[in-house]
Structure formats: structure tokens, C-alpha cells
Coordinates of C-alpha atoms in Angstrom, one line a residue:
Chain A
M1 CA -41.7 110.6 -61.6
G2 CA -39.0 109.9 -59.0
G3 CA -38.2 106.2 -58.7
F4 CA -38.7 104.3 -55.5
R5 CA -37.7 100.9 -54.5
V6 CA -39.2 98.9 -51.7
L7 CA -38.2 95.8 -49.8
E8 CA -35.1 95.0 -51.8
S9 CA -34.8 91.5 -50.2
F10 CA -38.3 90.5 -51.3
R11 CA -37.7 91.0 -54.9
G12 CA -38.4 87.9 -57.1
R13 CA -38.8 85.7 -54.1
D14 CA -41.2 82.9 -53.6
V15 CA -43.4 83.1 -50.5
I16 CA -44.0 79.6 -49.4
S17 CA -43.8 79.6 -45.6
I18 CA -43.8 82.4 -43.1
L19 CA -40.5 80.9 -41.9
D20 CA -38.9 81.9 -45.2
F21 CA -38.7 85.4 -43.8
T22 CA -36.9 87.0 -40.8
R23 CA -38.4 89.2 -38.3
R24 CA -36.6 92.2 -39.7
E25 CA -38.0 91.5 -43.2
L26 CA -41.5 91.2 -41.7
E27 CA -41.1 94.4 -39.9
E28 CA -39.9 96.1 -43.1
L29 CA -42.9 94.7 -44.9
F30 CA -45.3 96.2 -42.2
E31 CA -43.7 99.6 -42.5
V32 CA -44.3 99.5 -46.3
A33 CA -47.9 98.3 -45.6
D34 CA -48.4 101.4 -43.5
E35 CA -47.4 103.5 -46.6
A36 CA -49.3 101.3 -49.1
W37 CA -52.0 103.7 -50.0
K38 CA -49.6 106.5 -50.4
L39 CA -47.3 104.5 -52.6
A40 CA -50.2 103.1 -54.7
R41 CA -51.0 106.7 -56.1
A42 CA -48.1 106.2 -58.5
R43 CA -49.6 102.9 -59.7
P44 CA -46.2 101.1 -59.3
L45 CA -47.3 97.8 -60.8
R46 CA -48.9 99.2 -63.8
G47 CA -48.4 96.9 -66.7
R48 CA -47.7 93.9 -64.5
I49 CA -49.8 90.8 -64.3
L50 CA -50.5 88.7 -61.4
A51 CA -52.0 85.2 -62.0
L52 CA -54.4 84.0 -59.3
A53 CA -54.6 80.2 -59.5
F54 CA -57.2 79.0 -57.0
F55 CA -57.7 75.3 -57.1
E56 CA -59.7 75.5 -53.8
P57 CA -62.6 77.9 -53.0
S58 CA -61.6 81.2 -51.7
T59 CA -63.3 84.7 -51.5
R60 CA -61.4 86.7 -49.0
T61 CA -57.8 85.8 -49.9
R62 CA -58.4 85.9 -53.6
M63 CA -60.3 89.1 -53.6
S64 CA -57.8 90.8 -51.3
F65 CA -54.9 89.8 -53.7
E66 CA -57.0 91.0 -56.6
S67 CA -57.8 94.3 -54.8
A68 CA -54.2 94.8 -53.8
M69 CA -52.9 94.3 -57.4
K70 CA -55.5 96.5 -58.9
R71 CA -54.9 99.3 -56.4
L72 CA -51.2 99.2 -57.5
G73 CA -52.2 99.6 -61.1
G74 CA -51.6 95.9 -62.0
E75 CA -53.9 93.4 -63.7
T76 CA -54.9 90.0 -62.6
L77 CA -55.6 86.7 -64.4
L78 CA -57.9 84.5 -62.6
V79 CA -58.2 80.7 -62.8
A80 CA -60.5 79.4 -60.2
G81 CA -61.9 75.9 -59.4
E82 CA -60.5 72.7 -60.8
E83 CA -63.4 72.4 -63.2
A84 CA -62.8 75.8 -64.7
I85 CA -59.4 74.9 -66.0
S86 CA -57.8 72.2 -68.0
V87 CA -57.3 70.2 -64.8
A88 CA -60.7 68.8 -65.5
K89 CA -59.4 67.6 -68.8
G90 CA -56.6 65.8 -67.1
E91 CA -53.9 68.4 -67.2
N92 CA -51.5 68.2 -64.4
L93 CA -50.5 70.9 -62.0
A94 CA -47.0 71.2 -63.5
D95 CA -48.4 72.0 -67.0
T96 CA -50.9 74.5 -65.7
V97 CA -48.1 76.3 -63.7
R98 CA -45.9 76.5 -66.8
M99 CA -48.7 78.1 -68.7
L100 CA -49.4 80.7 -66.0
D101 CA -45.6 81.3 -65.7
A102 CA -45.7 82.3 -69.4
Y103 CA -48.8 84.5 -69.1
S104 CA -47.9 86.5 -65.9
D105 CA -45.2 88.1 -63.7
A106 CA -46.1 86.3 -60.5
I107 CA -48.4 83.4 -59.5
V108 CA -50.5 83.2 -56.4
I109 CA -51.6 79.7 -55.8
R110 CA -54.1 77.9 -53.5
H111 CA -54.3 74.1 -53.7
R112 CA -55.6 71.3 -51.4
F113 CA -52.4 69.4 -51.6
E114 CA -49.8 70.2 -49.2
G115 CA -46.5 71.3 -50.9
A116 CA -48.3 72.4 -54.0
A117 CA -46.9 75.9 -53.8
L118 CA -43.3 74.7 -53.3
Y119 CA -43.7 72.4 -56.2
A120 CA -45.1 75.2 -58.4
A121 CA -42.2 77.4 -57.3
E122 CA -39.7 74.7 -58.4
I123 CA -41.4 74.7 -61.9
A124 CA -42.1 78.4 -62.5
E125 CA -39.4 81.0 -63.1
S126 CA -41.6 83.8 -61.8
P127 CA -42.1 84.2 -58.1
V128 CA -44.8 82.0 -56.5
I129 CA -46.9 83.1 -53.6
N130 CA -48.6 80.4 -51.5
A131 CA -52.2 81.3 -50.7
G132 CA -52.8 78.1 -48.8
D133 CA -51.6 74.6 -49.5
G134 CA -53.8 72.0 -47.8
R135 CA -53.5 72.1 -44.1
Q136 CA -49.8 73.2 -44.2
H137 CA -49.1 76.9 -44.8
H138 CA -50.8 80.2 -45.3
P139 CA -48.0 82.6 -45.1
T140 CA -49.7 85.8 -46.2
Q141 CA -52.5 85.2 -43.7
A142 CA -49.8 84.9 -40.9
M143 CA -48.2 88.2 -42.3
L144 CA -51.4 90.0 -42.0
D145 CA -52.2 88.6 -38.6
L146 CA -48.8 89.7 -37.3
Y147 CA -49.3 93.1 -39.0
T148 CA -52.7 93.5 -37.3
I149 CA -51.2 92.8 -33.9
T150 CA -48.4 95.2 -34.6
K151 CA -51.0 97.9 -35.5
L152 CA -53.1 97.2 -32.5
F153 CA -50.5 96.7 -29.8
G154 CA -47.4 98.4 -31.3
G155 CA -45.6 95.0 -31.6
V156 CA -45.8 91.3 -30.8
D157 CA -43.2 91.0 -28.1
G158 CA -44.4 90.6 -24.6
L159 CA -48.0 89.8 -25.4
T160 CA -50.0 86.9 -24.1
I161 CA -51.7 85.1 -26.9
G162 CA -54.4 82.4 -26.9
V163 CA -54.8 80.4 -30.2
L164 CA -58.2 78.7 -30.1
G165 CA -59.7 76.1 -32.4
D166 CA -58.6 73.6 -35.0
L167 CA -54.9 73.5 -34.5
R168 CA -54.6 70.2 -36.3
Y169 CA -55.9 70.9 -39.7
G170 CA -56.0 74.7 -39.8
R171 CA -53.2 76.1 -41.9
A172 CA -53.9 79.8 -40.8
A173 CA -53.4 78.8 -37.1
A174 CA -50.3 76.8 -37.9
S175 CA -48.7 79.5 -39.9
F176 CA -49.7 82.2 -37.2
L177 CA -48.0 79.9 -34.6
L178 CA -44.9 79.6 -36.8
G179 CA -44.9 83.4 -37.4
L180 CA -45.0 83.9 -33.6
T181 CA -41.7 82.0 -33.3
L182 CA -40.0 84.9 -35.0
F183 CA -41.1 87.3 -32.2
K184 CA -41.0 87.0 -28.4
P185 CA -44.6 86.9 -27.0
R186 CA -44.7 86.4 -23.2
M187 CA -46.8 83.2 -23.5
V188 CA -48.8 81.4 -26.3
Y189 CA -51.6 79.2 -25.1
L190 CA -52.8 76.5 -27.4
I191 CA -56.5 75.8 -26.9
S192 CA -58.2 73.1 -28.8
P193 CA -60.5 70.2 -28.4
P194 CA -58.5 67.0 -27.9
Q195 CA -59.0 65.7 -31.4
L196 CA -57.8 69.0 -32.9
R197 CA -54.6 69.3 -31.0
P198 CA -51.7 70.4 -33.1
R199 CA -49.7 67.6 -34.9
R200 CA -46.6 66.6 -33.3
E201 CA -44.4 68.0 -36.1
L202 CA -45.8 71.5 -35.4
L203 CA -45.3 71.2 -31.7
D204 CA -41.7 70.0 -32.3
E205 CA -41.1 73.0 -34.5
L206 CA -42.5 75.4 -32.0
K207 CA -40.3 73.9 -29.3
S208 CA -37.1 73.8 -31.3
R209 CA -37.7 77.5 -32.2
G210 CA -37.9 78.5 -28.5
L211 CA -41.5 79.7 -28.5
R212 CA -42.9 79.9 -24.9
F213 CA -46.2 78.0 -25.2
Q214 CA -48.4 75.5 -23.4
E215 CA -51.7 73.8 -24.0
A216 CA -54.5 75.2 -21.9
E217 CA -58.3 75.4 -21.3
L218 CA -59.9 78.8 -22.4
A219 CA -61.6 79.5 -19.0
D220 CA -58.2 79.0 -17.2
V221 CA -56.3 81.6 -19.3
L222 CA -58.8 84.0 -20.8
E223 CA -58.2 86.7 -18.1
E224 CA -54.5 86.8 -19.0
L225 CA -54.9 87.2 -22.8
D226 CA -54.1 90.3 -24.8
I227 CA -55.1 88.5 -28.0
L228 CA -57.6 85.7 -28.6
Y229 CA -57.0 84.2 -32.0
V230 CA -59.9 82.0 -33.0
T231 CA -60.2 79.6 -35.9
R232 CA -62.9 77.6 -37.6
I233 CA -63.0 73.9 -37.6
Q234 CA -61.6 72.8 -41.0
R235 CA -64.5 70.5 -42.0
E236 CA -63.1 69.9 -45.4
R237 CA -59.8 68.5 -44.2
F238 CA -61.3 65.8 -41.9
P239 CA -60.4 62.4 -43.3
D240 CA -63.6 61.1 -41.7
P241 CA -66.9 63.2 -41.7
S242 CA -68.0 61.4 -38.4
E243 CA -65.1 62.8 -36.7
Y244 CA -66.1 66.4 -37.7
E245 CA -69.6 65.8 -36.2
K246 CA -68.0 64.9 -32.9
V247 CA -66.2 68.3 -32.6
R248 CA -68.5 70.7 -34.4
G249 CA -69.7 73.4 -32.1
S250 CA -67.3 72.3 -29.4
Y251 CA -66.1 75.8 -28.7
R252 CA -67.7 79.2 -28.9
V253 CA -66.6 82.7 -27.8
T254 CA -69.4 84.7 -26.4
L255 CA -69.7 88.3 -25.4
D256 CA -70.8 87.2 -21.9
M257 CA -67.6 85.3 -21.5
L258 CA -65.5 88.1 -22.6
E259 CA -67.1 90.7 -20.5
R260 CA -66.9 88.5 -17.4
Q261 CA -63.4 87.3 -17.7
A262 CA -61.2 89.1 -20.4
K263 CA -59.1 92.2 -20.0
R264 CA -60.7 95.3 -21.4
E265 CA -58.0 95.6 -24.0
L266 CA -58.3 92.0 -25.3
K267 CA -58.7 91.8 -29.0
V268 CA -60.3 88.8 -30.8
L269 CA -58.9 87.9 -34.3
H270 CA -60.1 85.4 -36.7
P271 CA -58.8 84.6 -40.2
L272 CA -62.4 84.2 -41.3
P273 CA -64.8 82.8 -42.5
R274 CA -66.3 82.0 -39.2
V275 CA -69.0 79.4 -38.8
D276 CA -70.3 79.7 -35.2
E277 CA -67.1 80.0 -33.2
I278 CA -67.7 83.8 -32.3
D279 CA -71.0 85.0 -31.2
Y280 CA -72.3 87.7 -33.5
R281 CA -72.7 90.0 -30.4
V282 CA -68.9 90.3 -30.2
D283 CA -69.0 92.1 -33.6
G284 CA -70.0 95.5 -32.2
S285 CA -67.9 95.1 -29.1
R286 CA -64.6 96.6 -28.2
F287 CA -63.1 93.1 -28.4
Q288 CA -63.7 92.8 -32.1
A289 CA -60.6 93.1 -34.3
Y290 CA -61.3 90.5 -36.9
F291 CA -62.9 92.9 -39.4
T292 CA -59.9 95.3 -38.8
Q293 CA -57.7 92.3 -39.5
A294 CA -59.5 91.5 -42.8
R295 CA -59.3 95.1 -44.0
L296 CA -55.5 95.2 -43.3
G297 CA -55.1 92.2 -45.6
V298 CA -55.2 94.6 -48.7
P299 CA -52.4 97.0 -47.7
L300 CA -50.3 94.1 -46.4
R301 CA -50.6 92.3 -49.7
M302 CA -50.0 95.5 -51.6
A303 CA -46.7 95.8 -49.7
L304 CA -45.9 92.2 -50.5
L305 CA -46.6 92.5 -54.2
M306 CA -44.6 95.6 -54.4
G307 CA -41.7 93.9 -52.8
V308 CA -41.9 90.6 -54.8
L309 CA -42.6 92.3 -58.2
G310 CA -40.0 94.9 -57.4
G311 CA -42.3 97.9 -57.7
E312 CA -40.7 100.9 -59.2
A313 CA -42.4 104.1 -60.4
Chain B
M1 CA -16.1 34.9 -39.7
E2 CA -18.7 32.6 -38.2
E3 CA -20.8 32.5 -41.4
G4 CA -17.8 31.2 -43.2
L5 CA -19.1 27.9 -42.3
L6 CA -22.1 28.4 -44.4
V7 CA -20.9 30.6 -47.2
R8 CA -17.5 30.7 -48.8
R9 CA -15.5 34.0 -49.0
I10 CA -15.9 36.1 -52.0
R11 CA -13.0 37.4 -54.1
E12 CA -14.9 40.3 -55.8
G13 CA -17.9 42.1 -54.5
T14 CA -19.4 43.5 -51.3
V15 CA -20.2 42.2 -47.9
V16 CA -22.8 44.1 -46.0
D17 CA -22.4 43.3 -42.3
H18 CA -24.1 44.2 -39.0
I19 CA -27.5 44.5 -40.6
P20 CA -30.3 44.5 -37.9
P21 CA -31.8 41.1 -37.9
G22 CA -34.7 40.7 -40.4
R23 CA -33.5 43.6 -42.6
A24 CA -31.4 41.8 -45.1
I25 CA -34.0 41.7 -47.7
A26 CA -34.6 45.4 -47.3
V27 CA -30.9 46.0 -48.0
L28 CA -31.2 44.0 -51.2
K29 CA -34.2 45.9 -52.2
V30 CA -32.5 49.4 -51.9
L31 CA -29.7 48.0 -53.9
G32 CA -32.1 47.0 -56.6
L33 CA -31.1 43.3 -56.2
W34 CA -34.4 42.0 -54.9
P35 CA -36.1 40.0 -56.2
P36 CA -33.0 38.2 -57.6
R37 CA -32.9 37.9 -61.3
P38 CA -31.8 34.8 -63.2
N39 CA -28.3 35.2 -64.5
G40 CA -27.8 38.1 -62.0
H41 CA -25.3 38.5 -59.3
R42 CA -24.6 35.5 -57.0
I43 CA -25.9 36.6 -53.6
A44 CA -25.6 35.0 -50.1
V45 CA -27.9 36.1 -47.4
V46 CA -27.5 35.1 -43.8
F47 CA -30.3 35.7 -41.3
N48 CA -29.8 35.7 -37.6
A49 CA -26.1 35.2 -37.5
E50 CA -24.5 35.5 -34.0
S51 CA -22.9 38.9 -33.4
R52 CA -20.9 40.0 -30.3
K53 CA -22.0 43.6 -30.7
M54 CA -25.6 43.0 -31.7
G55 CA -26.7 39.6 -30.4
R56 CA -28.1 38.8 -33.8
K57 CA -27.5 40.2 -37.2
D58 CA -28.1 39.6 -40.9
I59 CA -25.4 39.6 -43.5
V60 CA -25.5 40.0 -47.2
K61 CA -22.8 39.1 -49.7
V62 CA -23.0 40.1 -53.4
E63 CA -20.5 38.7 -55.7
G64 CA -19.2 40.9 -58.4
Y65 CA -21.0 44.0 -57.2
H66 CA -19.1 46.9 -55.6
V67 CA -21.3 49.1 -53.5
G68 CA -20.6 52.8 -53.7
E69 CA -20.9 55.8 -51.3
A70 CA -24.4 56.8 -52.5
E71 CA -25.8 53.2 -52.2
S72 CA -24.4 52.8 -48.8
R73 CA -26.3 55.8 -47.7
A74 CA -29.5 54.2 -49.1
I75 CA -28.5 51.1 -47.1
A76 CA -28.3 53.1 -44.0
L77 CA -32.0 54.1 -44.4
V78 CA -33.1 50.5 -43.8
A79 CA -30.0 49.2 -41.9
P80 CA -28.5 52.0 -39.8
T81 CA -26.0 49.8 -38.0
A82 CA -24.7 48.3 -41.3
T83 CA -21.0 48.2 -42.3
I84 CA -20.0 47.9 -45.9
N85 CA -17.0 45.9 -46.9
V86 CA -15.8 46.3 -50.6
I87 CA -13.7 43.4 -51.7
R88 CA -11.4 43.3 -54.5
N89 CA -8.9 40.5 -55.2
G90 CA -9.8 38.7 -52.1
V91 CA -9.0 41.5 -49.7
V92 CA -11.1 44.1 -48.0
E93 CA -10.2 47.2 -50.0
R94 CA -12.5 49.5 -48.0
K95 CA -14.7 49.2 -45.0
W96 CA -17.0 51.8 -43.7
K97 CA -20.2 52.4 -41.6
A98 CA -23.3 53.4 -43.6
E99 CA -24.5 56.9 -42.7
P100 CA -28.1 58.0 -43.6
P101 CA -28.2 60.5 -46.4
E102 CA -29.1 64.2 -45.7
E103 CA -31.6 64.2 -48.4
V104 CA -33.2 61.3 -50.2
E105 CA -34.9 61.8 -53.6
G106 CA -37.2 59.2 -55.0
L107 CA -36.4 56.6 -52.5
L108 CA -38.8 57.2 -49.8
S109 CA -42.4 58.1 -50.5
C110 CA -44.4 60.5 -48.3
P111 CA -47.0 58.9 -46.0
N112 CA -49.3 61.8 -46.4
P113 CA -52.0 61.0 -49.1
T114 CA -52.7 64.7 -49.7
C115 CA -48.9 65.6 -50.2
I116 CA -48.2 66.9 -53.6
S117 CA -45.6 64.2 -54.1
R118 CA -48.4 61.7 -54.1
K119 CA -50.5 63.5 -56.6
P120 CA -51.0 61.1 -59.7
G121 CA -49.8 62.5 -63.0
E122 CA -47.4 65.0 -61.7
P123 CA -43.7 64.7 -62.8
I124 CA -42.5 65.0 -59.1
K125 CA -40.1 62.8 -57.1
P126 CA -40.7 62.4 -53.3
R127 CA -37.9 64.3 -51.4
M128 CA -37.2 63.6 -47.8
R129 CA -34.7 65.5 -45.6
L130 CA -32.9 64.1 -42.6
R131 CA -34.2 65.7 -39.3
S132 CA -32.6 63.3 -36.8
R133 CA -30.1 60.5 -36.9
E134 CA -30.9 59.0 -33.6
P135 CA -33.8 58.2 -33.6
L136 CA -33.8 58.2 -37.3
E137 CA -36.4 60.7 -38.7
Y138 CA -36.9 62.1 -42.2
R139 CA -39.4 64.9 -43.1
C140 CA -41.0 65.4 -46.4
V141 CA -39.6 68.6 -48.1
Y142 CA -43.0 69.4 -49.6
C143 CA -45.5 68.8 -46.6
G144 CA -43.4 68.2 -43.5
T145 CA -44.8 64.8 -42.8
P146 CA -42.3 62.7 -40.8
V147 CA -41.1 59.2 -41.5
R148 CA -39.5 57.7 -38.3
G149 CA -37.3 54.7 -37.6
G150 CA -38.9 51.4 -38.4
D151 CA -41.5 53.1 -40.7
V152 CA -38.8 54.0 -43.2
E153 CA -38.9 50.5 -44.7
R154 CA -42.7 50.8 -45.3
Y155 CA -42.3 53.8 -47.4
L156 CA -39.4 52.7 -49.4
T157 CA -40.3 53.0 -53.1
V158 CA -37.9 50.2 -54.1

């Protein structure tokens, strides 16, 4: 079998933040993702083991990594839920990571503490992929969001993008916004209830990276948008549950609203799971792109795993 | 020196001058000299001395203790205007202005309670990187949470 090498610059690398990558690297990643199914036929990751360490609940991200690894011929080791592992017996994260490092070729980690993935990467010799650390980063979600937009619109540059929802606690929205700074969208509108406005650090970062953005109301900008990226309110990250009650249900995208005001070509994205932010009637409409987005998570993660694990056949 | 009226000159040691008023104890804390130990260094602290440049200032003199470059950076965290005078044989051997360190490890804790550096039982030291000198701002390497200006003292681990 002829050998192939993909994504030389990804090999052995940790994936902690979307900002660890350049635009060119992401575009190369997307090109490989386009070929992922073809490349998978050779089972390039046969004999390799990916540890999935999910200290926080996850179905989509975990299963999409698992599916991606298996499609490439590799195996997965799953540790899920704090109770399932020795953490419940008092083992610290550092020791768990050392153990996983010994048992696998790369570690995917999700943890409710911000910075957990970076910490794991400092400890492990194998590459560590961040699948969500608290409210901070979710780089592979941002990669697949940008990949989806590239598939739908041929690129990200020049688009007008609305990001709606919990911009304060949502790591998917934060990573998506940071990812957008690597491209040149025409304008990015930040749309959130006042309590869920982005933290100042994030706004500072977007500003210092030269992203064109402004805060807005959905009704004022909907007709301009090419993309409406909707996120769920991150109930589990509210320091105070009564604060959550004040904002729950405070925004909702309906089919009527879209038909009345949006461009015909508008696409609605959502990292999922959704609660009630998007009316189910949008699902069958031309605006829906969130299921497409979820499906593209597998080839995107296949490309990433081939890159990081240095897939050769 | 005005404070000469209160405290005699030292022959060996360090004078930390131009400390913002009220920060002298914080300076001693970062030097590991607070609280003072019996049989420890002889230390003179002047609060609210007159200063032409600053109006008021604090001054710390430590006998028999020569502050080094790394320690002076720690001093800058709590006293950004401070000048360090190292004295040997009764003369000022070296005088410099404290500059805040690019990165501090273990000296500043992260304000974010869900930062991995705050998780009990982990062998991890908080790490903060300098984001801005004026106004002073550090950001946690792990979670990006900022510590700004006057808050720095609150999060000192010493």
C-alpha cells in the first residue's frame, strides 16, 4: 500500500485552543476533511488507541470522536463520568492523565475546570485534544463550525454572521468567535441577553485581533445575516441558579421570524444540544444547517486525528 | 534622606524606596519577611514619608539582606513604582526600578474558582502572564482570567 502523509504540521500536537492554529492550517485541515472518507478506506490509524476522558457529560462530541477513530481503523478507550473512574476514590487529574498517557496514543479530554486540557497536556507525553474545558475552549467544535461554513458558503471571508445566545458561559460560542478572528468576515454581531454578554477578556481578545464586530439586537440585524449561530444557555455554569431562571427562554428563533426577515440563503447553525432556542419547525426548512454541522463533525475529527496521530498507511 | 531622622542608615542590605503609600507590608510579604521572625533581619518600615515625586510613599529597609533581580520583579507586582537600592559597605552598590515579571509562577493565585490551578489535590502552580504594564494586568495561563492593578495584592499567595 502506498504511504500517505497528511497535515505534517499537526503531527503530535496538542489541540488546546482554536488560536493554536493558523488560518492556513485550518484550511488544510478542511481539505483533508473533504477527503476523509476516501482516506479512511486504508484504515490509516489501525493499531492506534485514542483515550476519551470525559469528566463531564457528553454524547455528541464523545461519539463523534469515537466514530471518527473507528472509521480510521483505530480503537478507543473510554473513561466517562467522575464516578466511573478513580477520581471518585480521590485520585487527582494528574495521575489519571499519566495512566491514560501510558495506555493510549492520544488523549481527548473534557473537564469542567477551565485550563484542564492545558494542564493535561503539560503532564502527558502524548498529544492532548481539548473537547471542552469549563466555559473556556472547545477548539474542535470551532473547527467543525468553520468547516461547515466553508462547505456551505465556500469560505468565511466577507460573510455577515450573527452569534446569538449565551456568550458569557458558552465555550462553543467563545471558541467560534476566536476562530472567526483568523478569517475576515464582513461583520460579526454579538446578540445576547444583557446578563449573558461576553466577558471583557473575550471582547478584548476579539478587538486586539482586529475582528469587525458589534453588539446588536437580533431584530435589527437579522435581514443582513448569512449565518445565524445559535447557542444554548449554559445552565450548568451559572454560579447562581436564580440567575438562570431570569434568562431562560429569553431568546428563540422561529420559522416565522426567519421567513419574514431573513435572507433566503441564511443558514442557522447550533453546536447542539438545543433546549428551546430554535423552534422545531426550522428543522425542515431551508434555513436549517445544524444537523449538517453535526454530521460534518465526524470527517473533521477524522482529519484532525489523522493529522495529530500522523496517519500513514 | 528625610527618613534619616527616623531610621539610621544601613551599611549592608536593601532599601526599597518609592513604594506606593500603604504597600510596604505587601513588599515585605513578597520578600518572605512578613510576619517578622524573632532573630530575623532587622527591618525598618516608614509609612507615608514625604516624596517630591509621589506626594507620599512608603520605604522599607532590610539589614543584611540583598534583594536580587527576581525578587525585585516580585516587588513590582505589589509596588510598581518601587526603586531597589542594594547597599554594601555603606554605599549604594546598585539602584534600579522594579519591573513586573513577564510570567509569575506560584506567586499569584487565579481568581477563578473553577480554574484548574485552584483544583484541590493537583500538583499545579498558578501561572500568570503579563498582559499590560500600564495599567498592570496579568492573565491566568490556564483559564485566561485577568488580575488587574490593585487586585494583584489580593491574589498574592505569599
